[in-house]
Structure formats: structure tokens, C-alpha cells
Amino acid sequence: MVQELLHAAPSSIHILYLFLMGAILLFVVLGFVTYAILAERKVMGFMQLRHGPNQVGGKWGLFQTVADVLKLLLKEDTIPKLADRPLFILAPVIAFAPAFMVLAVIPFSDQIQFADIGVGLLYYVAVSGLTTIGILTAGWASNNKYALLGGMRAAAQMISYEVPLVMSIIGVVLLAGSLNLQTIVGAQHSVWFIFIQPIGFIIFFIASIAELNRTPFDLPEAESELVAGYHVEYSGFRWAFFMLAEYVYLFAMASLTTVLFLGGWSPVYHLSFIPGPIWFALKFSLIVFTMIWFRVTFPRLRADQLMEFGWKVLLPIAMANILLTAVIKVLFHL
């Protein structure tokens, strides 16, 4: 177990083991990103009455994303002449690194977790906010007005929606009495928080889509207005880093939603003979599918609608939900 090694005296064997586990997690996440993109294309194709990828890799296009990744790796890496070169190179790394760092505190089962820290939820929120710096840096360093507008939009959007996102999970913290993600899953042994906190779940889900810059909140990349937004000047593997960060956050946010509201790896009814990681994967897949479904269904909001919805709708409801949760907790001794 990873936690046992972390509490043991450090040695070269421990360090090697943790390094290998981190590498395995990275490959798992990269595999998810590869086939999440394919799944998104296929689901969108099905919902829009078309085929989606069906050439590279047989009828299902199983190697289409692999071919796209190889194309990006072989594509010329260009840096604009007037760009701020050091910041331009550093921005994709700043955007991606926090996306992978937050996975350390996600418990995929009672045995599979890299860092079981007491404030795991606080760690996730704090570290994930660093990606905003990478996106804004990319927009500034590109020396392109469209990139700068995209970066500023991304910063405004991610900061605005992070407030209702955090407020929506305070109800979960009140009910569980802890910021530890393992404890939060344990508190849902009898009933999942999605049934006790339906308002918090809805706010969290909407705000998480905005945090991921996915449709209908994809204004930082709005093709019809900003060409591609903050990464318009990026190409090749540097552009791939931004896309990788987006889909790694999709993995992380779906995992966090599963932990906070769907009971993590806890089984449905009395079907405990099915291993916990499988339950986690099923709930996780449902969240990912719903996010794809949202992308196909809703049109993009205007910038003013986006900000008004976050500050004037989600935030007041999230605050009311905290008050309601506190009252229910006191009255029913939860």
C-alpha cells in the first residue's frame, strides 16, 4: 500500500517504488486521455447522427487518437518571433503539472491512494488553481491579441467559477466533518451525498464544467471569436500539453465528483462482491459521459451571460445551500 510506504522510513527501495507507481498512474491517465478523446468523438457522432472516427484502427477508429498524437509529436514546434520566449516555453508546463499533481490525493479505493492527507480536498482546490497562471502566461507570452483575450477570459472564468465550486462542497465537508477524502467516502457508507446534497451536486457539476473550459463554457477557446484563444500560437507537442491538461483535469474532476457525491468505491445496494475499483470506474464513467452529453447538447454562452450566471445565480444558491445544510445537520443530528 502506498500510504504505508510513505509513513515508513525512506529508503532507495521506497523511492523507487513510489516513482514506479507514479509512472504507472501517468500511463493510466495517458491511456484515459487517448481513449476519452476517441469516446467523446464517437458519442458526439452518435448524438449528431454521424459515424465519428471509423478509418484508422478498423470500424471503431481505435487508433485515430494515437495517430493524432503521433502527428502532434512530429509537427514542427514554432515560437513567434516577438513572443516572450522563456514564458512561452514554460506556460504549457505550468498548465499541465497541477493537473497531474492533484491526482495524488484522489482515493480510487480504500487501498489505492498516493497521499492520504488530512486536508486532501483543500490540497486539490489549491493546486488546481495554479493552472490559471499557466493559461494566462500563455496568452501574455504569445504577444497575440486573441491569445491575450483568451487568457484573460480563462482567468476571469476559472476564478469566478472556483468560488461557487468551493462553496458547493462545504455542505459535504459539514456532513462528513472532515476535509480528508477517505473520511468523506466513509461518511457515505449508508447514503451517498448526492441524495443529501442535490443542490450542492448540481452547482459543483456546473462549476466543474466551467473550470474545465468545456462547452457551454468554452469561451477561452471560442473558435468563432478568438480562433483558438490562449493557445492560438502554440503547435506540436506544446499545444498537446494544453489539451493533455484539459483531459487530465476531466479525469481528476470526474474522480473527485465520484468521491464527494457518489460514494467513491462503495457498492450499490448489497452488491459488495464486485470489487471497489470497478464500482469507482462505473460511477466515474457515468460522470465523464454526462460531461460529453453536455457538450453535445448546449450552445456556448455569451461572456456576460457566463459571468452573471456564476456570480448572480450559482454563488447565492451555493451560500443558501450551506445555510440549509447547517440547519439540517443541527436539527437531525447528522
Tab-separated table of C-alpha atoms in Angstrom:
chain	number	residue	atom	x	y	z
A	1	MET	CA	0.000	0.000	0.000
A	2	VAL	CA	1.323	3.410	-0.984
A	3	GLN	CA	0.381	5.119	2.311
A	4	GLU	CA	2.307	2.538	4.361
A	5	LEU	CA	5.447	3.229	2.349
A	6	LEU	CA	5.014	6.967	2.859
A	7	HIS	CA	4.892	6.514	6.651
A	8	ALA	CA	7.873	4.143	6.669
A	9	ALA	CA	11.482	5.320	6.923
A	10	PRO	CA	12.584	6.472	3.451
A	11	SER	CA	14.970	4.269	1.536
A	12	SER	CA	16.038	3.790	-2.061
A	13	ILE	CA	13.547	0.924	-2.435
A	14	HIS	CA	10.700	3.102	-1.213
A	15	ILE	CA	11.659	5.943	-3.521
A	16	LEU	CA	11.937	3.562	-6.484
A	17	TYR	CA	8.556	2.003	-5.661
A	18	LEU	CA	6.824	5.381	-5.406
A	19	PHE	CA	8.466	6.512	-8.657
A	20	LEU	CA	7.229	3.375	-10.435
A	21	MET	CA	3.712	3.825	-9.037
A	22	GLY	CA	3.709	7.435	-10.205
A	23	ALA	CA	4.849	6.319	-13.668
A	24	ILE	CA	2.091	3.691	-13.767
A	25	LEU	CA	-0.509	6.313	-12.821
A	26	LEU	CA	0.825	8.607	-15.550
A	27	PHE	CA	0.464	5.848	-18.170
A	28	VAL	CA	-3.050	5.054	-16.928
A	29	VAL	CA	-4.011	8.725	-17.228
A	30	LEU	CA	-2.438	8.991	-20.689
A	31	GLY	CA	-4.400	5.909	-21.742
A	32	PHE	CA	-7.564	7.502	-20.408
A	33	VAL	CA	-6.853	10.744	-22.282
A	34	THR	CA	-6.224	8.844	-25.521
A	35	TYR	CA	-9.475	6.916	-25.431
A	36	ALA	CA	-11.558	9.601	-23.704
A	37	ILE	CA	-10.958	11.759	-26.790
A	38	LEU	CA	-11.997	8.844	-29.018
A	39	ALA	CA	-15.058	8.131	-26.842
A	40	GLU	CA	-16.028	11.794	-26.965
A	41	ARG	CA	-15.797	11.814	-30.765
A	42	LYS	CA	-17.838	8.618	-31.054
A	43	VAL	CA	-20.530	9.725	-28.579
A	44	MET	CA	-20.794	13.130	-30.249
A	45	GLY	CA	-21.011	11.427	-33.633
A	46	PHE	CA	-23.790	9.128	-32.405
A	47	MET	CA	-25.776	12.018	-30.923
A	48	GLN	CA	-25.337	14.093	-34.092
A	49	LEU	CA	-26.300	11.216	-36.410
A	50	ARG	CA	-22.840	10.673	-37.916
A	51	HIS	CA	-20.156	7.999	-37.614
A	52	GLY	CA	-17.218	9.694	-35.931
A	53	PRO	CA	-13.699	8.229	-36.458
A	54	ASN	CA	-14.009	4.966	-38.403
A	55	GLN	CA	-10.903	4.668	-40.590
A	56	VAL	CA	-7.697	4.408	-38.533
A	57	GLY	CA	-7.910	1.263	-36.434
A	58	GLY	CA	-10.850	-0.501	-38.032
A	59	LYS	CA	-14.564	0.191	-37.832
A	60	TRP	CA	-14.338	1.860	-34.420
A	61	GLY	CA	-11.315	4.011	-35.244
A	62	LEU	CA	-9.449	2.698	-32.198
A	63	PHE	CA	-6.103	4.137	-33.286
A	64	GLN	CA	-7.339	7.505	-34.544
A	65	THR	CA	-6.267	9.352	-31.390
A	66	VAL	CA	-2.931	7.515	-31.371
A	67	ALA	CA	-2.337	8.721	-34.932
A	68	ASP	CA	-3.277	12.272	-33.905
A	69	VAL	CA	-0.792	12.173	-31.017
A	70	LEU	CA	1.985	10.941	-33.316
A	71	LYS	CA	1.165	13.758	-35.740
A	72	LEU	CA	1.473	16.319	-32.947
A	73	LEU	CA	4.799	14.903	-31.783
A	74	LEU	CA	6.191	15.080	-35.329
A	75	LYS	CA	4.735	18.509	-36.082
A	76	GLU	CA	7.086	21.499	-36.229
A	77	ASP	CA	7.386	23.416	-32.960
A	78	THR	CA	7.114	27.122	-33.772
A	79	ILE	CA	7.679	30.092	-31.463
A	80	PRO	CA	6.577	33.545	-32.654
A	81	LYS	CA	9.456	35.954	-33.207
A	82	LEU	CA	8.057	38.616	-30.871
A	83	ALA	CA	6.877	36.205	-28.167
A	84	ASP	CA	8.331	36.174	-24.661
A	85	ARG	CA	10.349	33.018	-25.312
A	86	PRO	CA	11.033	31.790	-21.715
A	87	LEU	CA	7.419	32.285	-20.626
A	88	PHE	CA	6.096	30.865	-23.905
A	89	ILE	CA	8.057	27.643	-23.294
A	90	LEU	CA	7.194	27.454	-19.598
A	91	ALA	CA	3.431	28.105	-19.850
A	92	PRO	CA	2.350	24.604	-21.036
A	93	VAL	CA	4.300	23.018	-18.172
A	94	ILE	CA	2.689	25.328	-15.602
A	95	ALA	CA	-0.734	24.442	-17.041
A	96	PHE	CA	-0.164	20.681	-17.051
A	97	ALA	CA	1.814	19.991	-13.862
A	98	PRO	CA	-1.002	20.864	-11.386
A	99	ALA	CA	-3.417	18.659	-13.361
A	100	PHE	CA	-1.254	15.635	-12.599
A	101	MET	CA	-0.348	16.735	-9.052
A	102	VAL	CA	-3.964	16.757	-7.840
A	103	LEU	CA	-4.294	13.042	-8.629
A	104	ALA	CA	-2.026	12.270	-5.663
A	105	VAL	CA	-4.875	12.763	-3.160
A	106	ILE	CA	-7.672	11.039	-5.102
A	107	PRO	CA	-8.607	7.703	-3.431
A	108	PHE	CA	-9.618	5.191	-6.119
A	109	SER	CA	-10.318	2.577	-3.417
A	110	ASP	CA	-9.571	2.109	0.264
A	111	GLN	CA	-6.148	0.749	-0.762
A	112	ILE	CA	-5.288	2.762	-3.892
A	113	GLN	CA	-4.259	6.301	-2.997
A	114	PHE	CA	-0.893	8.039	-3.165
A	115	ALA	CA	-1.270	10.617	-0.395
A	116	ASP	CA	-3.898	10.204	2.319
A	117	ILE	CA	-3.536	13.657	3.863
A	118	GLY	CA	-5.949	15.252	6.310
A	119	VAL	CA	-6.739	18.202	4.044
A	120	GLY	CA	-6.845	16.351	0.723
A	121	LEU	CA	-9.848	18.332	-0.526
A	122	LEU	CA	-8.154	21.641	0.314
A	123	TYR	CA	-4.990	20.442	-1.462
A	124	TYR	CA	-6.983	19.646	-4.609
A	125	VAL	CA	-8.668	23.065	-4.703
A	126	ALA	CA	-5.432	24.951	-4.018
A	127	VAL	CA	-3.227	23.124	-6.525
A	128	SER	CA	-5.798	23.038	-9.332
A	129	GLY	CA	-5.995	26.837	-9.206
A	130	LEU	CA	-2.374	27.077	-10.351
A	131	THR	CA	-3.342	26.070	-13.891
A	132	THR	CA	-4.923	29.500	-14.329
A	133	ILE	CA	-1.433	31.006	-14.088
A	134	GLY	CA	-0.184	28.783	-16.926
A	135	ILE	CA	-3.106	29.704	-19.179
A	136	LEU	CA	-2.763	33.445	-18.509
A	137	THR	CA	1.009	33.173	-19.043
A	138	ALA	CA	0.433	31.503	-22.413
A	139	GLY	CA	-1.890	34.300	-23.520
A	140	TRP	CA	0.524	37.007	-22.420
A	141	ALA	CA	3.716	35.394	-23.733
A	142	SER	CA	2.272	34.757	-27.219
A	143	ASN	CA	2.192	38.504	-27.997
A	144	ASN	CA	-1.102	37.985	-29.811
A	145	LYS	CA	-4.269	39.924	-29.045
A	146	TYR	CA	-6.520	36.897	-29.491
A	147	ALA	CA	-4.301	34.792	-27.227
A	148	LEU	CA	-4.280	37.538	-24.591
A	149	LEU	CA	-8.070	37.884	-24.723
A	150	GLY	CA	-8.399	34.100	-24.374
A	151	GLY	CA	-6.007	34.053	-21.426
A	152	MET	CA	-7.860	36.893	-19.678
A	153	ARG	CA	-11.196	35.205	-20.300
A	154	ALA	CA	-9.845	31.936	-18.904
A	155	ALA	CA	-8.502	33.640	-15.771
A	156	ALA	CA	-11.774	35.515	-15.153
A	157	GLN	CA	-13.870	32.411	-15.775
A	158	MET	CA	-11.795	29.991	-13.711
A	159	ILE	CA	-11.517	32.364	-10.749
A	160	SER	CA	-15.231	33.230	-10.886
A	161	TYR	CA	-16.448	29.636	-11.031
A	162	GLU	CA	-13.939	28.393	-8.470
A	163	VAL	CA	-15.855	30.364	-5.831
A	164	PRO	CA	-19.224	28.536	-6.259
A	165	LEU	CA	-17.280	25.280	-6.814
A	166	VAL	CA	-15.664	25.566	-3.378
A	167	MET	CA	-18.871	26.825	-1.756
A	168	SER	CA	-20.805	23.835	-3.118
A	169	ILE	CA	-18.538	21.313	-1.368
A	170	ILE	CA	-18.746	22.995	2.034
A	171	GLY	CA	-22.015	21.135	2.592
A	172	VAL	CA	-20.170	17.849	2.008
A	173	VAL	CA	-17.469	18.901	4.481
A	174	LEU	CA	-20.123	19.807	7.079
A	175	LEU	CA	-21.797	16.411	6.751
A	176	ALA	CA	-18.562	14.404	6.730
A	177	GLY	CA	-16.861	16.550	9.363
A	178	SER	CA	-13.542	16.339	7.544
A	179	LEU	CA	-11.504	17.516	4.549
A	180	ASN	CA	-9.983	14.041	4.220
A	181	LEU	CA	-11.270	12.318	1.072
A	182	GLN	CA	-11.129	8.832	2.617
A	183	THR	CA	-13.282	10.054	5.521
A	184	ILE	CA	-15.741	11.667	3.097
A	185	VAL	CA	-16.178	8.351	1.267
A	186	GLY	CA	-16.592	6.545	4.600
A	187	ALA	CA	-19.326	9.001	5.633
A	188	GLN	CA	-21.356	7.874	2.588
A	189	HIS	CA	-21.481	4.233	3.637
A	190	SER	CA	-25.239	4.328	4.262
A	191	VAL	CA	-26.332	7.036	1.819
A	192	TRP	CA	-24.494	8.945	-0.905
A	193	PHE	CA	-24.200	12.707	-0.544
A	194	ILE	CA	-25.820	13.258	-3.947
A	195	PHE	CA	-29.150	12.400	-2.253
A	196	ILE	CA	-28.489	14.621	0.775
A	197	GLN	CA	-26.787	17.400	-1.208
A	198	PRO	CA	-28.584	17.504	-4.598
A	199	ILE	CA	-28.250	21.298	-4.828
A	200	GLY	CA	-24.556	21.149	-3.967
A	201	PHE	CA	-24.037	18.426	-6.571
A	202	ILE	CA	-25.724	20.412	-9.347
A	203	ILE	CA	-23.695	23.546	-8.538
A	204	PHE	CA	-20.481	21.538	-8.291
A	205	PHE	CA	-21.126	19.782	-11.601
A	206	ILE	CA	-21.911	23.003	-13.494
A	207	ALA	CA	-18.953	24.850	-11.962
A	208	SER	CA	-16.625	21.924	-12.724
A	209	ILE	CA	-17.550	22.086	-16.414
A	210	ALA	CA	-16.756	25.805	-16.371
A	211	GLU	CA	-13.442	25.081	-14.634
A	212	LEU	CA	-12.606	22.588	-17.385
A	213	ASN	CA	-13.380	25.196	-20.104
A	214	ARG	CA	-15.742	22.752	-21.764
A	215	THR	CA	-18.878	23.579	-23.736
A	216	PRO	CA	-21.075	25.502	-22.992
A	217	PHE	CA	-18.376	27.366	-21.033
A	218	ASP	CA	-15.572	27.167	-23.609
A	219	LEU	CA	-15.261	30.940	-24.117
A	220	PRO	CA	-11.449	30.992	-23.611
A	221	GLU	CA	-11.125	28.892	-26.784
A	222	ALA	CA	-14.111	30.230	-28.718
A	223	GLU	CA	-13.183	29.443	-32.342
A	224	SER	CA	-15.751	31.818	-33.797
A	225	GLU	CA	-14.346	34.757	-31.816
A	226	LEU	CA	-10.750	34.060	-30.759
A	227	VAL	CA	-9.578	31.448	-33.317
A	228	ALA	CA	-8.303	29.171	-30.527
A	229	GLY	CA	-7.838	31.529	-27.614
A	230	TYR	CA	-4.818	31.384	-25.323
A	231	HIS	CA	-3.051	28.610	-27.284
A	232	VAL	CA	-3.563	30.044	-30.767
A	233	GLU	CA	0.205	30.477	-31.308
A	234	TYR	CA	1.116	27.011	-29.999
A	235	SER	CA	1.773	23.984	-32.181
A	236	GLY	CA	3.107	20.465	-31.925
A	237	PHE	CA	3.810	18.956	-28.529
A	238	ARG	CA	3.402	22.284	-26.669
A	239	TRP	CA	-0.182	22.544	-27.922
A	240	ALA	CA	-0.636	18.902	-26.945
A	241	PHE	CA	0.331	19.794	-23.372
A	242	PHE	CA	-2.641	22.152	-23.096
A	243	MET	CA	-5.009	19.518	-24.457
A	244	LEU	CA	-3.451	16.950	-22.151
A	245	ALA	CA	-4.022	19.235	-19.150
A	246	GLU	CA	-7.676	19.667	-20.120
A	247	TYR	CA	-8.368	15.938	-20.315
A	248	VAL	CA	-6.307	15.091	-17.228
A	249	TYR	CA	-8.475	17.576	-15.357
A	250	LEU	CA	-11.508	15.809	-16.826
A	251	PHE	CA	-10.141	12.602	-15.259
A	252	ALA	CA	-9.428	14.339	-11.951
A	253	MET	CA	-12.734	16.233	-11.748
A	254	ALA	CA	-14.812	13.144	-12.583
A	255	SER	CA	-12.868	11.236	-9.905
A	256	LEU	CA	-13.429	13.995	-7.333
A	257	THR	CA	-17.155	14.109	-8.157
A	258	THR	CA	-17.345	10.345	-7.637
A	259	VAL	CA	-15.600	10.655	-4.258
A	260	LEU	CA	-17.608	13.620	-2.969
A	261	PHE	CA	-21.122	12.774	-4.109
A	262	LEU	CA	-21.340	9.172	-5.387
A	263	GLY	CA	-19.747	7.307	-2.511
A	264	GLY	CA	-16.428	6.615	-4.222
A	265	TRP	CA	-15.879	2.846	-4.402
A	266	SER	CA	-18.840	1.943	-2.156
A	267	PRO	CA	-21.161	-0.614	-3.822
A	268	VAL	CA	-24.766	-0.101	-4.887
A	269	TYR	CA	-27.190	-1.874	-2.548
A	270	HIS	CA	-25.603	-5.137	-1.396
A	271	LEU	CA	-23.515	-5.917	-4.463
A	272	SER	CA	-20.309	-5.865	-2.450
A	273	PHE	CA	-18.931	-8.921	-4.264
A	274	ILE	CA	-17.960	-6.553	-7.106
A	275	PRO	CA	-14.546	-5.004	-6.291
A	276	GLY	CA	-14.498	-1.360	-5.170
A	277	PRO	CA	-12.288	-0.094	-8.047
A	278	ILE	CA	-14.861	-1.408	-10.537
A	279	TRP	CA	-17.648	0.500	-8.783
A	280	PHE	CA	-15.456	3.585	-8.841
A	281	ALA	CA	-14.787	3.136	-12.576
A	282	LEU	CA	-18.507	2.727	-13.343
A	283	LYS	CA	-19.511	5.881	-11.454
A	284	PHE	CA	-16.546	7.747	-12.925
A	285	SER	CA	-17.550	6.710	-16.468
A	286	LEU	CA	-21.100	7.944	-15.865
A	287	ILE	CA	-19.790	11.392	-14.903
A	288	VAL	CA	-17.496	11.551	-17.957
A	289	PHE	CA	-20.361	10.505	-20.259
A	290	THR	CA	-22.617	13.205	-18.780
A	291	MET	CA	-19.952	15.858	-19.405
A	292	ILE	CA	-19.723	14.737	-23.039
A	293	TRP	CA	-23.517	14.786	-23.249
A	294	PHE	CA	-23.499	18.402	-22.024
A	295	ARG	CA	-21.023	19.350	-24.741
A	296	VAL	CA	-23.288	17.994	-27.473
A	297	THR	CA	-26.492	19.435	-26.039
A	298	PHE	CA	-25.899	23.053	-25.030
A	299	PRO	CA	-24.788	26.068	-27.106
A	300	ARG	CA	-21.965	28.340	-25.959
A	301	LEU	CA	-22.924	31.165	-23.608
A	302	ARG	CA	-22.014	34.794	-24.169
A	303	ALA	CA	-19.302	36.224	-21.933
A	304	ASP	CA	-21.730	38.409	-19.993
A	305	GLN	CA	-24.153	35.508	-19.515
A	306	LEU	CA	-21.288	33.357	-18.260
A	307	MET	CA	-20.199	35.818	-15.573
A	308	GLU	CA	-23.737	36.721	-14.497
A	309	PHE	CA	-24.665	33.059	-14.151
A	310	GLY	CA	-21.652	32.376	-11.933
A	311	TRP	CA	-21.952	35.404	-9.625
A	312	LYS	CA	-25.710	36.060	-9.600
A	313	VAL	CA	-27.102	32.502	-9.771
A	314	LEU	CA	-24.643	29.819	-8.677
A	315	LEU	CA	-22.982	31.731	-5.832
A	316	PRO	CA	-26.210	32.803	-3.989
A	317	ILE	CA	-27.665	29.292	-4.338
A	318	ALA	CA	-24.398	27.775	-3.035
A	319	MET	CA	-24.496	30.087	0.003
A	320	ALA	CA	-28.145	29.193	0.655
A	321	ASN	CA	-27.219	25.511	0.396
A	322	ILE	CA	-24.571	25.943	3.116
A	323	LEU	CA	-27.141	27.532	5.438
A	324	LEU	CA	-29.701	24.816	4.666
A	325	THR	CA	-27.132	22.062	5.273
A	326	ALA	CA	-26.115	23.560	8.621
A	327	VAL	CA	-29.758	23.765	9.750
A	328	ILE	CA	-30.475	20.169	8.689
A	329	LYS	CA	-27.300	18.943	10.399
A	330	VAL	CA	-28.323	20.574	13.687
A	331	LEU	CA	-31.979	19.518	13.550
A	332	PHE	CA	-31.392	15.899	12.518
A	333	HIS	CA	-28.027	15.418	14.277
A	334	LEU	CA	-26.318	14.194	11.096
